Short mmCIF file of C-alpha atoms in Angstrom, two decimals:
data_model
loop_
_atom_site.label_atom_id
_atom_site.label_comp_id
_atom_site.label_asym_id
_atom_site.label_seq_id
_atom_site.Cartn_x
_atom_site.Cartn_y
_atom_site.Cartn_z
CA MET A 1 -20.86 -48.30 -48.88
CA ILE A 2 -23.46 -51.04 -48.28
CA LEU A 3 -20.74 -53.41 -47.07
CA ILE A 4 -19.36 -50.76 -44.69
CA ARG A 5 -22.81 -50.14 -43.24
CA LYS A 6 -23.28 -53.87 -42.64
CA LEU A 7 -19.91 -54.05 -40.91
CA LEU A 8 -21.06 -51.26 -38.59
CA PHE A 9 -23.99 -53.39 -37.39
CA PRO A 10 -22.65 -53.69 -33.79
CA PHE A 11 -22.59 -49.89 -33.56
CA ALA A 12 -26.20 -49.79 -34.78
CA ILE A 13 -27.19 -52.16 -31.95
CA LEU A 14 -25.35 -49.95 -29.44
CA TYR A 15 -26.93 -46.77 -30.85
CA GLY A 16 -30.37 -48.37 -30.71
CA LEU A 17 -29.81 -49.38 -27.10
CA ILE A 18 -28.75 -45.87 -26.11
CA THR A 19 -31.74 -44.20 -27.78
CA SER A 20 -34.14 -46.78 -26.31
CA ILE A 21 -32.83 -46.17 -22.79
CA ARG A 22 -33.16 -42.41 -23.35
CA ASN A 23 -36.78 -42.81 -24.49
CA LEU A 24 -37.56 -45.08 -21.55
CA LEU A 25 -36.21 -42.47 -19.12
CA TYR A 26 -38.50 -39.86 -20.68
CA ASP A 27 -41.47 -42.25 -20.68
CA LYS A 28 -40.95 -42.99 -16.96
CA GLY A 29 -40.53 -39.30 -16.10
CA ILE A 30 -36.94 -39.74 -14.93
CA LEU A 31 -35.87 -37.30 -17.62
CA LYS A 32 -38.23 -34.33 -17.60
CA SER A 33 -40.34 -33.24 -20.55
CA TYR A 34 -41.63 -29.67 -20.42
CA SER A 35 -45.18 -28.71 -21.37
CA PHE A 36 -46.49 -25.30 -22.36
CA ASP A 37 -49.87 -23.62 -22.13
CA VAL A 38 -50.30 -23.45 -25.92
CA PRO A 39 -51.18 -26.06 -28.57
CA ILE A 40 -47.95 -27.54 -29.95
CA ILE A 41 -47.83 -29.80 -33.00
CA ALA A 42 -44.58 -31.67 -33.70
CA VAL A 43 -43.82 -32.88 -37.23
CA GLY A 44 -40.97 -35.31 -37.72
CA ASN A 45 -39.82 -38.77 -38.68
CA LEU A 46 -37.80 -41.72 -37.43
CA SER A 47 -35.32 -41.70 -40.30
CA VAL A 48 -32.76 -39.23 -41.56
CA GLY A 49 -33.37 -37.63 -44.94
CA GLY A 50 -36.19 -36.03 -46.84
CA THR A 51 -39.58 -37.43 -45.85
CA GLY A 52 -41.38 -34.19 -46.76
CA LYS A 53 -41.44 -32.28 -43.48
CA THR A 54 -41.40 -28.82 -45.06
CA PRO A 55 -44.43 -29.44 -47.35
CA GLN A 56 -46.27 -30.88 -44.34
CA ILE A 57 -45.48 -27.84 -42.18
CA GLU A 58 -46.67 -25.61 -45.02
CA TYR A 59 -49.90 -27.63 -45.21
CA LEU A 60 -50.50 -26.99 -41.50
CA ILE A 61 -49.77 -23.29 -41.96
CA ARG A 62 -52.37 -23.05 -44.72
CA LEU A 63 -54.87 -24.92 -42.56
CA LEU A 64 -54.36 -22.98 -39.33
CA SER A 65 -53.15 -19.46 -40.16
CA PRO A 66 -56.53 -18.12 -41.40
CA THR A 67 -57.88 -18.65 -37.84
CA TYR A 68 -54.90 -18.66 -35.47
CA LYS A 69 -51.65 -16.81 -34.89
CA VAL A 70 -49.18 -19.47 -35.92
CA ALA A 71 -45.48 -19.73 -35.12
CA VAL A 72 -43.02 -22.25 -36.56
CA LEU A 73 -39.93 -23.27 -34.60
CA SER A 74 -37.11 -25.08 -36.40
CA ARG A 75 -33.60 -26.07 -35.50
CA GLY A 76 -32.34 -24.21 -38.57
CA TYR A 77 -30.22 -27.04 -39.92
CA LYS A 78 -26.84 -25.91 -41.33
CA ARG A 79 -27.52 -22.24 -40.59
CA LYS A 80 -24.53 -19.99 -40.00
CA SER A 81 -25.85 -18.59 -36.73
CA GLU A 82 -26.45 -19.74 -33.17
CA GLY A 83 -29.10 -19.47 -30.49
CA PHE A 84 -32.64 -18.14 -30.79
CA ILE A 85 -33.40 -16.02 -33.83
CA LEU A 86 -36.81 -14.64 -34.81
CA ALA A 87 -37.09 -14.05 -38.54
CA ASN A 88 -37.41 -10.46 -39.79
CA GLU A 89 -36.81 -8.46 -42.95
CA THR A 90 -33.02 -8.71 -42.52
CA SER A 91 -33.01 -12.51 -42.26
CA THR A 92 -31.28 -14.67 -44.87
CA ALA A 93 -31.02 -18.38 -45.65
CA GLU A 94 -27.60 -18.37 -43.97
CA ILE A 95 -29.07 -16.99 -40.73
CA LEU A 96 -32.24 -19.08 -40.58
CA GLY A 97 -31.37 -22.13 -42.65
CA ASP A 98 -32.80 -22.73 -46.11
CA GLU A 99 -36.13 -24.33 -45.19
CA PRO A 100 -37.21 -21.84 -42.48
CA TYR A 101 -36.19 -18.98 -44.77
CA GLN A 102 -38.12 -20.49 -47.67
CA MET A 103 -41.28 -20.68 -45.55
CA PHE A 104 -40.70 -17.20 -44.09
CA GLN A 105 -40.68 -15.79 -47.62
CA LYS A 106 -43.97 -17.52 -48.46
CA PHE A 107 -45.93 -16.86 -45.25
CA PRO A 108 -45.23 -13.34 -43.95
CA GLN A 109 -48.23 -13.56 -41.59
CA VAL A 110 -46.53 -16.39 -39.62
CA GLN A 111 -43.77 -16.08 -37.03
CA PHE A 112 -40.67 -18.13 -37.85
CA ALA A 113 -37.93 -18.79 -35.33
CA VAL A 114 -34.91 -21.07 -35.08
CA ASP A 115 -33.34 -22.53 -31.96
CA ALA A 116 -31.66 -25.91 -31.40
CA ASN A 117 -32.98 -25.72 -27.82
CA ARG A 118 -36.70 -26.13 -28.47
CA ARG A 119 -37.67 -25.43 -24.87
CA ASN A 120 -35.83 -22.12 -24.98
CA GLY A 121 -37.24 -21.34 -28.42
CA ILE A 122 -40.84 -21.90 -27.29
CA SER A 123 -40.29 -19.77 -24.19
CA LYS A 124 -38.90 -16.94 -26.30
CA LEU A 125 -41.80 -17.15 -28.75
CA LEU A 126 -44.33 -17.00 -25.91
CA ALA A 127 -42.54 -13.96 -24.51
CA GLN A 128 -43.09 -12.01 -27.75
CA LYS A 129 -45.59 -9.17 -27.80
CA GLU A 130 -47.47 -11.02 -30.56
CA LYS A 131 -47.84 -14.30 -28.67
CA PRO A 132 -48.60 -17.26 -30.96
CA GLN A 133 -51.77 -19.28 -30.43
CA VAL A 134 -50.30 -22.41 -32.06
CA ILE A 135 -46.67 -23.52 -32.37
CA LEU A 136 -45.50 -25.95 -35.05
CA LEU A 137 -42.26 -27.80 -34.25
CA ASP A 138 -40.34 -28.71 -37.39
CA ASP A 139 -38.31 -31.95 -37.23
CA ALA A 140 -38.86 -32.43 -33.50
CA PHE A 141 -40.05 -36.04 -33.16
CA GLN A 142 -36.92 -36.99 -31.18
CA HIS A 143 -36.84 -33.78 -29.14
CA ARG A 144 -38.26 -35.31 -25.97
CA LYS A 145 -37.32 -32.40 -23.70
CA VAL A 146 -40.46 -30.65 -24.99
CA LYS A 147 -43.77 -32.48 -24.82
CA ALA A 148 -45.95 -31.58 -27.78
CA GLY A 149 -49.69 -32.06 -27.64
CA PHE A 150 -49.93 -33.67 -31.07
CA TYR A 151 -47.33 -35.69 -33.00
CA ILE A 152 -47.32 -36.21 -36.77
CA MET A 153 -44.82 -38.80 -37.96
CA LEU A 154 -43.84 -39.01 -41.62
CA THR A 155 -42.45 -42.05 -43.41
CA MET A 156 -41.66 -42.22 -47.12
CA TYR A 157 -43.56 -44.57 -49.44
CA ASP A 158 -40.48 -46.21 -50.94
CA ASP A 159 -38.45 -46.13 -47.70
CA LEU A 160 -40.85 -47.12 -44.91
CA PHE A 161 -39.50 -46.94 -41.36
CA CYS A 162 -40.69 -50.49 -40.69
CA ASP A 163 -38.32 -51.79 -43.39
CA ASP A 164 -35.34 -49.85 -42.03
CA PHE A 165 -32.75 -50.31 -39.27
CA MET A 166 -30.83 -48.15 -36.83
CA LEU A 167 -27.96 -45.88 -37.83
CA PRO A 168 -25.29 -46.44 -39.05
CA THR A 169 -26.40 -49.73 -40.67
CA GLY A 170 -29.76 -48.22 -41.63
CA ASN A 171 -31.22 -44.70 -41.52
CA LEU A 172 -33.31 -44.76 -38.34
CA ARG A 173 -32.58 -42.19 -35.63
CA GLU A 174 -34.27 -44.38 -33.04
CA SER A 175 -36.02 -47.72 -32.75
CA ARG A 176 -39.12 -48.40 -34.82
CA ASN A 177 -41.01 -48.51 -31.50
CA GLY A 178 -40.74 -44.71 -31.45
CA ALA A 179 -43.60 -44.62 -33.95
CA LYS A 180 -45.96 -45.43 -31.07
CA ARG A 181 -45.63 -41.80 -29.90
CA ALA A 182 -47.30 -40.58 -33.09
CA ASP A 183 -50.93 -39.47 -33.12
CA ILE A 184 -51.03 -39.68 -36.92
CA VAL A 185 -48.66 -41.42 -39.34
CA ILE A 186 -48.46 -40.06 -42.88
CA VAL A 187 -46.92 -42.13 -45.67
CA THR A 188 -45.45 -39.43 -47.90
CA LYS A 189 -44.38 -39.17 -51.54
CA CYS A 190 -46.82 -41.86 -52.64
CA PRO A 191 -47.84 -42.38 -56.25
CA ARG A 192 -50.80 -40.11 -56.88
CA ALA A 193 -52.91 -43.10 -57.96
CA ILE A 194 -51.88 -45.49 -55.16
CA SER A 195 -54.48 -48.25 -54.94
CA GLU A 196 -56.65 -49.12 -51.96
CA VAL A 197 -55.04 -52.57 -51.94
CA LYS A 198 -51.56 -51.05 -51.68
CA GLN A 199 -52.66 -48.72 -48.90
CA LEU A 200 -54.05 -51.66 -46.91
CA GLU A 201 -50.83 -53.60 -47.51
CA ILE A 202 -48.72 -50.73 -46.14
CA LYS A 203 -51.01 -50.24 -43.12
CA LYS A 204 -50.67 -53.94 -42.30
CA LYS A 205 -46.89 -53.77 -42.66
CA ILE A 206 -46.66 -50.71 -40.39
CA GLY A 207 -48.81 -52.57 -37.87
CA LEU A 208 -49.82 -49.66 -35.65
CA ASP A 209 -53.19 -48.94 -34.09
CA LYS A 210 -52.95 -45.37 -35.35
CA THR A 211 -54.53 -43.22 -38.01
CA ILE A 212 -52.38 -43.85 -41.12
CA LEU A 213 -52.87 -41.52 -44.07
CA PHE A 214 -51.23 -41.26 -47.49
CA SER A 215 -49.96 -38.15 -49.25
CA TYR A 216 -48.22 -37.27 -52.48
CA ILE A 217 -46.14 -34.38 -53.76
CA ASP A 218 -48.22 -32.02 -55.88
CA TYR A 219 -46.32 -29.77 -58.27
CA ASP A 220 -47.18 -26.23 -59.30
CA GLU A 221 -48.26 -25.62 -62.89
CA LYS A 222 -45.50 -23.04 -63.35
CA VAL A 223 -41.85 -22.41 -62.52
CA TYR A 224 -40.90 -18.99 -61.14
CA GLY A 225 -37.87 -16.72 -61.16
CA ILE A 226 -36.83 -13.07 -61.23
CA ASP A 227 -37.39 -13.11 -64.99
CA GLY A 228 -41.03 -14.13 -64.61
CA GLU A 229 -42.82 -17.45 -64.83
CA ILE A 230 -43.01 -20.28 -67.35
CA SER A 231 -45.57 -23.07 -67.58
CA VAL A 232 -44.35 -26.51 -66.58
CA GLU A 233 -45.49 -27.92 -69.92
CA GLU A 234 -43.26 -25.43 -71.73
CA ILE A 235 -40.31 -25.94 -69.40
CA LYS A 236 -40.53 -29.71 -69.85
CA MET A 237 -39.99 -29.28 -73.58
CA THR A 238 -37.05 -26.89 -73.11
CA GLU A 239 -33.46 -28.15 -72.93
CA LYS A 240 -32.29 -27.17 -69.46
CA VAL A 241 -30.19 -27.89 -66.41
CA LEU A 242 -31.99 -29.48 -63.47
CA LEU A 243 -30.20 -28.60 -60.23
CA ALA A 244 -31.00 -30.11 -56.84
CA GLY A 245 -29.36 -30.09 -53.42
CA ILE A 246 -32.05 -31.99 -51.53
CA ALA A 247 -32.14 -35.40 -49.82
CA ASN A 248 -34.27 -37.21 -52.41
CA PRO A 249 -34.24 -35.39 -55.78
CA ILE A 250 -35.38 -38.33 -57.92
CA SER A 251 -39.06 -37.34 -58.10
CA PHE A 252 -38.11 -33.73 -58.96
CA PHE A 253 -35.86 -34.94 -61.77
CA ASN A 254 -38.38 -37.46 -63.06
CA TYR A 255 -41.14 -34.87 -63.17
CA LEU A 256 -39.22 -32.42 -65.38
CA LEU A 257 -36.52 -34.48 -67.10
CA LYS A 258 -36.41 -34.74 -70.87
CA GLU A 259 -33.78 -36.15 -73.19
CA LYS A 260 -30.64 -33.98 -73.41
CA ASP A 261 -31.31 -32.25 -70.06
CA ILE A 262 -28.30 -31.94 -67.78
CA LEU A 263 -28.44 -32.92 -64.10
CA ALA A 264 -26.50 -31.08 -61.38
CA VAL A 265 -26.71 -32.95 -58.07
CA PHE A 266 -25.49 -31.64 -54.71
CA ALA A 267 -25.81 -32.77 -51.09
CA ASP A 268 -28.85 -31.83 -49.02
CA HIS A 269 -28.76 -28.24 -47.66
CA HIS A 270 -25.63 -27.57 -49.74
CA HIS A 271 -24.19 -24.05 -49.57
CA PHE A 272 -23.10 -23.23 -53.11
CA THR A 273 -19.69 -21.72 -53.77
CA LYS A 274 -18.89 -19.27 -56.52
CA SER A 275 -16.79 -21.84 -58.35
CA GLU A 276 -19.59 -24.45 -58.19
CA ILE A 277 -22.08 -21.99 -59.65
CA GLU A 278 -19.64 -21.05 -62.40
CA ALA A 279 -19.19 -24.76 -63.21
CA VAL A 280 -22.97 -25.26 -63.44
CA GLU A 281 -23.35 -22.21 -65.66
CA GLU A 282 -20.58 -23.48 -67.90
CA LYS A 283 -22.49 -26.76 -68.23
CA ALA A 284 -25.68 -24.86 -68.92
CA ASN A 285 -24.08 -22.91 -71.77
CA GLY A 286 -27.08 -20.61 -72.13
CA ARG A 287 -29.75 -23.10 -71.10
CA LEU A 288 -32.25 -22.29 -68.37
CA ILE A 289 -31.58 -23.68 -64.90
CA VAL A 290 -34.54 -25.13 -62.98
CA THR A 291 -34.13 -25.97 -59.32
CA THR A 292 -36.13 -26.73 -56.21
CA GLU A 293 -37.64 -23.99 -54.08
CA LYS A 294 -35.31 -24.89 -51.20
CA ASP A 295 -32.23 -24.57 -53.41
CA TYR A 296 -33.48 -21.36 -54.98
CA VAL A 297 -33.42 -19.46 -51.68
CA ARG A 298 -29.69 -20.26 -51.41
CA LEU A 299 -28.89 -19.59 -55.05
CA LYS A 300 -30.70 -16.31 -55.61
CA LYS A 301 -28.18 -14.30 -53.56
CA HIS A 302 -25.51 -15.08 -56.16
CA SER A 303 -25.11 -12.98 -59.28
CA MET A 304 -25.83 -15.61 -61.90
CA LYS A 305 -25.58 -15.12 -65.63
CA SER A 306 -28.03 -17.92 -66.36
CA LYS A 307 -31.78 -17.52 -65.98
CA ILE A 308 -32.84 -19.63 -62.99
CA TYR A 309 -36.33 -20.78 -61.99
CA TYR A 310 -37.77 -22.91 -59.19
CA LEU A 311 -40.66 -25.37 -59.06
CA PRO A 312 -42.90 -25.05 -55.96
CA ILE A 313 -44.37 -28.19 -54.41
CA LYS A 314 -47.02 -28.93 -51.82
CA SER A 315 -48.26 -31.96 -49.92
CA SER A 316 -51.69 -33.31 -50.86
CA PHE A 317 -53.61 -36.22 -49.37
CA VAL A 318 -54.59 -39.17 -51.53
CA LYS A 319 -57.86 -39.27 -49.56
CA ASP A 320 -59.14 -38.51 -46.05
CA LYS A 321 -57.97 -34.89 -46.14
CA GLU A 322 -61.09 -33.98 -44.17
CA GLU A 323 -60.23 -36.52 -41.46
CA PHE A 324 -56.74 -35.04 -41.06
CA ASP A 325 -58.00 -31.46 -41.00
CA LYS A 326 -60.67 -32.33 -38.45
CA ASN A 327 -58.12 -34.01 -36.15
CA ILE A 328 -55.82 -30.99 -36.24
CA LEU A 329 -58.56 -28.37 -35.86
CA ASN A 330 -60.19 -30.30 -33.01
CA TYR A 331 -56.89 -30.56 -31.15
CA VAL A 332 -56.03 -26.88 -31.57
CA GLY A 333 -59.56 -25.71 -30.84
CA THR A 334 -59.94 -27.67 -27.62
CA SER A 335 -56.36 -27.61 -26.32
CA THR A 336 -55.31 -25.14 -23.67
CA ALA A 337 -52.32 -27.11 -22.39
CA ASN A 338 -50.13 -30.00 -23.37
CA GLY A 339 -49.68 -31.61 -19.98
#
């Protein structure tokens, strides 16, 4: 696979050229970006794969929803529906996509909508009777047709954008220069005890005159399921199946894995078939199954014989949480337009 990606280098150069021209046309105003009279925060990344966008969106929801009417607009990746959909009590993971549905279940006070056309989605949200005061755009860093008022760019600690290259040779959706559009860069999935020296080293490598913060994945103290809850310490000592269909499951596995545990690995956003679930349950042979929260929302619709639990996560800052919160609250509090 590595050799094939290297052989595709000319296509990466061509892809980079195309995306750079597109960005230049937006920067010069030749291609139009649309602004809206509401604070809009876009969360995204330069690379494909799991940089931690959902935990970061959830962090913003927890920060803003006590004060403001918040709406979240996602593309709804791999959903089995089309067009604009506003989440309601009849919504499912198939209709919304797994991540929007997961958040909808956790934050009933927040409006969740999906639309690949972000401009249309924002317009539809603002036409609702309960008009949002803040809109969070999930995975919208490259969606230049809408001009957000504040951009948060995520890059993963062990896969920094500045060390990567354009698709298909690397994993970048656009040139590394795209990072200049960010108001804040967050290095995600860091070791909890990352040193000051390492932080300075990464900031120097990124080389941007931007606020650069560091976050880590914080795990809940319990796993949850329809059969109740179990402490993580107890579940770690239990022989089990660890199941994940996410982009980067290594940290999830490492956190819970013990000798004799069985791993079941699927592609990101995987829609499980009946035969796949039966195969996993056969492997389990009476053991508990522990999965990610994102996978659980797709699995719980199936009638499973095994007891299945999920481990919630959240994004936490290594330091400077107050600086981040202040930046966001100042922007939302003072913004009346994103022109």
